[in-house]
Short mmCIF file of N, CA and C in Angstrom, two decimals:
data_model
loop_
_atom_site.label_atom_id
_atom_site.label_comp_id
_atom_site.label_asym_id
_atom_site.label_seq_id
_atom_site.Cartn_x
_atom_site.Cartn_y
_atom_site.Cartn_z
N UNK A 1 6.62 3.83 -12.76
CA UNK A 1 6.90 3.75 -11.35
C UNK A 1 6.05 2.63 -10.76
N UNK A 2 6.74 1.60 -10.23
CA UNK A 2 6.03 0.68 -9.48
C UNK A 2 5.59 1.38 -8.01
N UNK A 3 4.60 0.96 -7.56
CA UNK A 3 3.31 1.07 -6.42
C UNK A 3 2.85 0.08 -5.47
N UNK A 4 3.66 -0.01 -4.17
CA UNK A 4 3.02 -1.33 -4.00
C UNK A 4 2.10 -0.93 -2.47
N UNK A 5 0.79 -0.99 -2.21
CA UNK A 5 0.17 -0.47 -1.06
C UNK A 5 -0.10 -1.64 -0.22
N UNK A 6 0.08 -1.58 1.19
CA UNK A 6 0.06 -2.43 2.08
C UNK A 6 -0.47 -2.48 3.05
N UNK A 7 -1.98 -3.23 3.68
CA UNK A 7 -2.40 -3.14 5.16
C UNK A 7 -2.40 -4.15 5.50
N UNK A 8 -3.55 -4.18 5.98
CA UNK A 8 -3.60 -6.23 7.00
C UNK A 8 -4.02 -7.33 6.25
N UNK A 9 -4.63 -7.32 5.52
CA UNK A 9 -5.46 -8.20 5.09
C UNK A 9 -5.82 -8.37 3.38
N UNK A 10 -5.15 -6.83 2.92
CA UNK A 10 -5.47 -6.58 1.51
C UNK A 10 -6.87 -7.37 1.14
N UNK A 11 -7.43 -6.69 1.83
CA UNK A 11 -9.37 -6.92 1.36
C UNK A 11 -10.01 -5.45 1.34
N UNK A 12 -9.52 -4.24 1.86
CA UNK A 12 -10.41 -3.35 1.61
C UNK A 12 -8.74 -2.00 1.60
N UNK A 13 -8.38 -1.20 2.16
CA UNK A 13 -7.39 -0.24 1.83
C UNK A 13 -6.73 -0.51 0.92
N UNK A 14 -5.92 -1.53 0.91
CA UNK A 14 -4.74 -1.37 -0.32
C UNK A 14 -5.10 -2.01 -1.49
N UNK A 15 -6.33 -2.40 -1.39
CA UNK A 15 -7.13 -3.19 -2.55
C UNK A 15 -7.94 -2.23 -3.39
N UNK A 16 -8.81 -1.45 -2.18
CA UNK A 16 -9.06 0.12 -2.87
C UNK A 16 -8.04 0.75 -3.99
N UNK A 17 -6.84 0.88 -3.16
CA UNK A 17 -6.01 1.29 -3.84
C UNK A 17 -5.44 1.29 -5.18
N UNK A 18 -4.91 -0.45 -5.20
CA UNK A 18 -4.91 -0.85 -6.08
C UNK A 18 -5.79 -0.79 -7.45
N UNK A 19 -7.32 -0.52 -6.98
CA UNK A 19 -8.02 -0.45 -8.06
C UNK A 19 -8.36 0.82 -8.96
N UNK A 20 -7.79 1.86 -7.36
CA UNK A 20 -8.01 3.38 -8.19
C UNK A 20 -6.81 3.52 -8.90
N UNK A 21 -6.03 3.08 -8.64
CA UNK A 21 -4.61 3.99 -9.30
C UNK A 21 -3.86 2.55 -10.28
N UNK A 22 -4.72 1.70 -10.70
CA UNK A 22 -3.92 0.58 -11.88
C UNK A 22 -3.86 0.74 -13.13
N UNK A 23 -4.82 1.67 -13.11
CA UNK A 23 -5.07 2.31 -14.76
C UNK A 23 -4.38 3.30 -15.33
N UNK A 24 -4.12 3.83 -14.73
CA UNK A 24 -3.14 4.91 -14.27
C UNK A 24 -1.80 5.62 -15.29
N UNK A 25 -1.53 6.46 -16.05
CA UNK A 25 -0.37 5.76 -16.95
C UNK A 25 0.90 6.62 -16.13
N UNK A 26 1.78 5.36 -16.46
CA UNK A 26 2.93 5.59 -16.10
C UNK A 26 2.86 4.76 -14.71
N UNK A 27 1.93 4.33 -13.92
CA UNK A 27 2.03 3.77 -13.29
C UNK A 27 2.27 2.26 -12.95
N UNK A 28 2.77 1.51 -12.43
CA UNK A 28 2.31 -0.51 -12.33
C UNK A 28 2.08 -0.43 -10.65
N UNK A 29 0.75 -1.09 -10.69
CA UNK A 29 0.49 -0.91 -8.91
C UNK A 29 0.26 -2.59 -8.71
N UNK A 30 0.56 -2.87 -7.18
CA UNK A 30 0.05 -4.01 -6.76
C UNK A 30 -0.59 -3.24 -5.05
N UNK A 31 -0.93 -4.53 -4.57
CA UNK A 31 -1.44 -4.89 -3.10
C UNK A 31 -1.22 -5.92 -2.50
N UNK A 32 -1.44 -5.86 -1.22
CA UNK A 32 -0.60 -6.96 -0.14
C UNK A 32 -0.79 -6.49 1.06
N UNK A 33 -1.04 -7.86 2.15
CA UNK A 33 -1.08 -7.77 3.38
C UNK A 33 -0.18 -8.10 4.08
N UNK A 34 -0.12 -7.74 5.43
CA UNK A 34 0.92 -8.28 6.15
C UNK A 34 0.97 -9.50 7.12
N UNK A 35 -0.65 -9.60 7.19
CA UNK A 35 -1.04 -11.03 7.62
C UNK A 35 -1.02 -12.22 6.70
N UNK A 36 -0.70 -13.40 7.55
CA UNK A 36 -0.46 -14.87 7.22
C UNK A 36 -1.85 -15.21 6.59
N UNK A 37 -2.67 -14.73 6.77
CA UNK A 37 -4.21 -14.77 6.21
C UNK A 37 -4.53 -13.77 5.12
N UNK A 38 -4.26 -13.21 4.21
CA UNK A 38 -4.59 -12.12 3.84
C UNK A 38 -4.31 -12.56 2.85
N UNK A 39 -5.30 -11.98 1.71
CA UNK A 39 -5.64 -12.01 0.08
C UNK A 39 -4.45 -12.17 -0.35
N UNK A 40 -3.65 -11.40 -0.16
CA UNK A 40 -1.71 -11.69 -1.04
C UNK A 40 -0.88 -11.27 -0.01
N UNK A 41 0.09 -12.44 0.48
CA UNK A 41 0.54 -11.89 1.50
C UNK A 41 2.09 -11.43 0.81
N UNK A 42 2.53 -9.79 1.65
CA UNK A 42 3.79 -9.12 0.42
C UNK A 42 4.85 -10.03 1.01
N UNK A 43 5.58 -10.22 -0.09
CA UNK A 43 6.98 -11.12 -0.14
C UNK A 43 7.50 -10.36 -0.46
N UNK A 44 9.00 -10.99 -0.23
CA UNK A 44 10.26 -10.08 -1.20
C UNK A 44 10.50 -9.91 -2.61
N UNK A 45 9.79 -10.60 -3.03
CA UNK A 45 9.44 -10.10 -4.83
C UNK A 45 8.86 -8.56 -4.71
N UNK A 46 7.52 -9.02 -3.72
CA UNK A 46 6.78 -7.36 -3.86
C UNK A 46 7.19 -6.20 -3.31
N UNK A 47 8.29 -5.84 -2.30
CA UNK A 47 9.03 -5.45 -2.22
C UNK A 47 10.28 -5.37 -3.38
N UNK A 48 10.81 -5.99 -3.55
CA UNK A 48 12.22 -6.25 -4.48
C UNK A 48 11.65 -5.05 -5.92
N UNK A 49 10.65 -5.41 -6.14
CA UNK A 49 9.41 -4.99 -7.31
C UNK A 49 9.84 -3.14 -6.92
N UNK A 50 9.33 -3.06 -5.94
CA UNK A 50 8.14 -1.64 -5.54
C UNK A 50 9.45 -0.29 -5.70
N UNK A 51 8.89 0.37 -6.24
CA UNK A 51 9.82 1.86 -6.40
C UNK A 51 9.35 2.30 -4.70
N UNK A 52 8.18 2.41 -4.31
CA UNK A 52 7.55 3.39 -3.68
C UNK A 52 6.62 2.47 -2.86
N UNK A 53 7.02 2.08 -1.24
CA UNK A 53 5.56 1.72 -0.42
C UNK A 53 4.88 2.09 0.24
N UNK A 54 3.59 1.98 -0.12
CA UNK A 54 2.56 2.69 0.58
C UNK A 54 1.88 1.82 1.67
N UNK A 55 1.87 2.41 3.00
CA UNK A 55 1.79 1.24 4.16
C UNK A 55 0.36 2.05 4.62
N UNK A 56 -0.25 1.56 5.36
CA UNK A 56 -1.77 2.08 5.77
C UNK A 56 -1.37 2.74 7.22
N UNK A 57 -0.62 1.98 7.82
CA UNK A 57 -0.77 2.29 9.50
C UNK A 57 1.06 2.11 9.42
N UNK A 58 1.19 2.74 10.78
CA UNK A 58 2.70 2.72 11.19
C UNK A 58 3.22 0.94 11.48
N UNK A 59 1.96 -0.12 12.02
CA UNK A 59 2.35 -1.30 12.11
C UNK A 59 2.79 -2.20 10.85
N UNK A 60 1.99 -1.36 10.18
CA UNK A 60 2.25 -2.59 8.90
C UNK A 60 3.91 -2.26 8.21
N UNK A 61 4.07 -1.06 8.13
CA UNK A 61 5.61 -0.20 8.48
C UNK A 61 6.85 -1.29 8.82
N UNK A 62 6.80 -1.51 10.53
CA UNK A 62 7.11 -1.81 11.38
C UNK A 62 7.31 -3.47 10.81
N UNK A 63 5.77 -4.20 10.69
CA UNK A 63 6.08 -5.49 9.98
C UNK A 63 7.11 -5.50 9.13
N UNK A 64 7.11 -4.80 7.73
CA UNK A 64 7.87 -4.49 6.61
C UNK A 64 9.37 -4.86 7.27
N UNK A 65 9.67 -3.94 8.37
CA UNK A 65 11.10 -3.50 8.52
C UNK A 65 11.52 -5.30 9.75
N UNK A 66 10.53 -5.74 10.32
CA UNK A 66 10.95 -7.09 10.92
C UNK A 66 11.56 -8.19 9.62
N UNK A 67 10.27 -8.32 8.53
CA UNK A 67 10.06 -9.33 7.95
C UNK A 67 11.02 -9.18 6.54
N UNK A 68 11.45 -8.04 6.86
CA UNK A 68 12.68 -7.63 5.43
C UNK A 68 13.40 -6.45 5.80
N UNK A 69 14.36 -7.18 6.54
CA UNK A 69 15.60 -6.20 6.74
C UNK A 69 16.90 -5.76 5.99
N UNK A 70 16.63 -6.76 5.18
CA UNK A 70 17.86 -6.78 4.18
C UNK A 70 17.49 -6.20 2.93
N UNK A 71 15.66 -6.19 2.30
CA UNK A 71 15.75 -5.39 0.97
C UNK A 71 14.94 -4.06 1.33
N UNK A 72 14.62 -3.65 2.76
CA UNK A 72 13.32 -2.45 2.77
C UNK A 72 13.91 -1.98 2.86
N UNK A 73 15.25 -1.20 3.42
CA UNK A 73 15.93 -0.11 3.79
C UNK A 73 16.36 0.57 2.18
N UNK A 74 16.51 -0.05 1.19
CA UNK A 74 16.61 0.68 -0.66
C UNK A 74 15.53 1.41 -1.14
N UNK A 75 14.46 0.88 -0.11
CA UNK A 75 13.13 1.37 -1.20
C UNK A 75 12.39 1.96 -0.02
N UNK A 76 12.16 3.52 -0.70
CA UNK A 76 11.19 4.69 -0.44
C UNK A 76 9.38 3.39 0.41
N UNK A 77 9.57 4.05 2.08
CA UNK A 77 8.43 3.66 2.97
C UNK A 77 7.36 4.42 2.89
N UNK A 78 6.12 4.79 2.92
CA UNK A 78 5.37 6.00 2.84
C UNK A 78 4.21 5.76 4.22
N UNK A 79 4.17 6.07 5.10
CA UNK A 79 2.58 5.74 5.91
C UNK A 79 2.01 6.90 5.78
N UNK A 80 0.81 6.26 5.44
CA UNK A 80 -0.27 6.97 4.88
C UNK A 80 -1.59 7.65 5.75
N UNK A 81 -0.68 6.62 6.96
CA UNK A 81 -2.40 6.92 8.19
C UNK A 81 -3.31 7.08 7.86
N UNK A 82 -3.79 5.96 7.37
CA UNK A 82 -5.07 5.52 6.58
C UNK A 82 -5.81 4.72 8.26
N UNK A 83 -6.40 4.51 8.76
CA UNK A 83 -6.87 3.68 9.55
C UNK A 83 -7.66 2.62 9.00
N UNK A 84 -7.93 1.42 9.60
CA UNK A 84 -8.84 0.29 9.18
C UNK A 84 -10.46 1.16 10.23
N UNK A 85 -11.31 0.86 9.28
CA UNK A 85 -12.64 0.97 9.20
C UNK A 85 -13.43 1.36 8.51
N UNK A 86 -12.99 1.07 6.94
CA UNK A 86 -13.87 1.96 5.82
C UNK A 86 -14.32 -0.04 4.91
N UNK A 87 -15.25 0.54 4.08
CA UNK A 87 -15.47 -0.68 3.63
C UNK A 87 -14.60 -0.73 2.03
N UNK A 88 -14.81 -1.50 1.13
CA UNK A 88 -14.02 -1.47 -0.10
C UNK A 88 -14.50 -0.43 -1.00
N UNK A 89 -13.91 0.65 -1.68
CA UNK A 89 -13.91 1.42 -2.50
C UNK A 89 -14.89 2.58 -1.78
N UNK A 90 -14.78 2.57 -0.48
CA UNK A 90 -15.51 3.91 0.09
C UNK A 90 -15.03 4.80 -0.68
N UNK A 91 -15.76 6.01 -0.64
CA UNK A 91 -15.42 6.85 -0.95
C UNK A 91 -14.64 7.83 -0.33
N UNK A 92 -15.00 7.95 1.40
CA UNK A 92 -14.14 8.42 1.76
C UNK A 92 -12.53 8.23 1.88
N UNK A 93 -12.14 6.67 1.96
CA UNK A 93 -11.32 6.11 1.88
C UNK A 93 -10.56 6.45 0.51
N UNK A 94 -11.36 6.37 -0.66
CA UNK A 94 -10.70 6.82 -2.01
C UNK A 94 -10.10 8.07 -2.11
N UNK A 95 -11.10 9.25 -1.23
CA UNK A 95 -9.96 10.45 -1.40
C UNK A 95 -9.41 10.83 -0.43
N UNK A 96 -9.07 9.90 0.67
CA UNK A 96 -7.87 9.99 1.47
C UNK A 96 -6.75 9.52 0.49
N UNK A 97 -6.71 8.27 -0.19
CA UNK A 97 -6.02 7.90 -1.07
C UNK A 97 -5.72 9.21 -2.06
N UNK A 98 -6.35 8.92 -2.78
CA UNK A 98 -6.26 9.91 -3.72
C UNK A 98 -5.11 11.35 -3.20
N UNK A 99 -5.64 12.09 -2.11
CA UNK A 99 -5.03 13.14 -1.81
C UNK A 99 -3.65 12.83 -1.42
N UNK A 100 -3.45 11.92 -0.68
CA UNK A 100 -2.05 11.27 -0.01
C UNK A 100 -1.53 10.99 -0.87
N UNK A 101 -1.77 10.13 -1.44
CA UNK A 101 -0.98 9.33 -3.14
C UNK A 101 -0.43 10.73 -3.78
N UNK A 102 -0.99 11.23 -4.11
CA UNK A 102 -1.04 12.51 -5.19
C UNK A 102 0.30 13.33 -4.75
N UNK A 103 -0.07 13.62 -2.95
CA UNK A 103 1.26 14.65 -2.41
C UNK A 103 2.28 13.85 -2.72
N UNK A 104 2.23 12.41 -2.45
CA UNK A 104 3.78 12.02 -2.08
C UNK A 104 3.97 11.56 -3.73
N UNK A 105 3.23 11.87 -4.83
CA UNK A 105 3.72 11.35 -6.09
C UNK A 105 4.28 12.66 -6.89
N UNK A 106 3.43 14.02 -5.80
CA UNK A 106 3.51 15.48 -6.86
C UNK A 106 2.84 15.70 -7.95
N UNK A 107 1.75 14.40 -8.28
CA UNK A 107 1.22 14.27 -9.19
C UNK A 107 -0.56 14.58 -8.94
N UNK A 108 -1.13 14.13 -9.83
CA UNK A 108 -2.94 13.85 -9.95
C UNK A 108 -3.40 14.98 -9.14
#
């Protein structure tokens, strides 16, 4: 199952992400921002890619559905209401992940 998690900047949430759950089996994960500035910004490959997206906030959502109207509506949206203010690989941040990921996978 491809994984693709998404906030602003892919420097600290979906990068977290990415790092807890890549090892993962059965899984292929990426990350991506929705800003013009941001570590990897998601294209329609990473979309086109993703079984399953995991968005941080309802905006980055919202971006998704402006900036790809033609391939997001096939593929499973998830917001996670994660908020921005944790640093990289917090911990608290990891088992918000963790717990969220898990419900909407039925898994871990």
């Amino acid at each position: 199952m491809n994984l693709l998690f998404v906030c602003t900047l892919n420097q600290i949430r979906s990068l977290t992400a990415e790092q807890m759950f890549k090892n993962v089996s059965g899984l292929s994960v990426r990350s991506a921002g929705t800003a013009s500035n941001a570590r990897h910004e998601v294209n329609s490959k990473d979309i086109d890619w993703a079984d399953i997206i995991f968005v941080m906030e309802k905006e980055h959502q919202e971006h998704l559905q402006k900036k790809f109207p033609d391939v997001l509506p096939s593929t499973k949206v998830v917001n996670l209401n994660i908020p921005n203010g944790y640093d990289y690989m917090d911990p608290d941040l990891m088992e918000m992940l963790r717990v969220e990921v898990a419900h909407h996978l039925g898994t871990m």
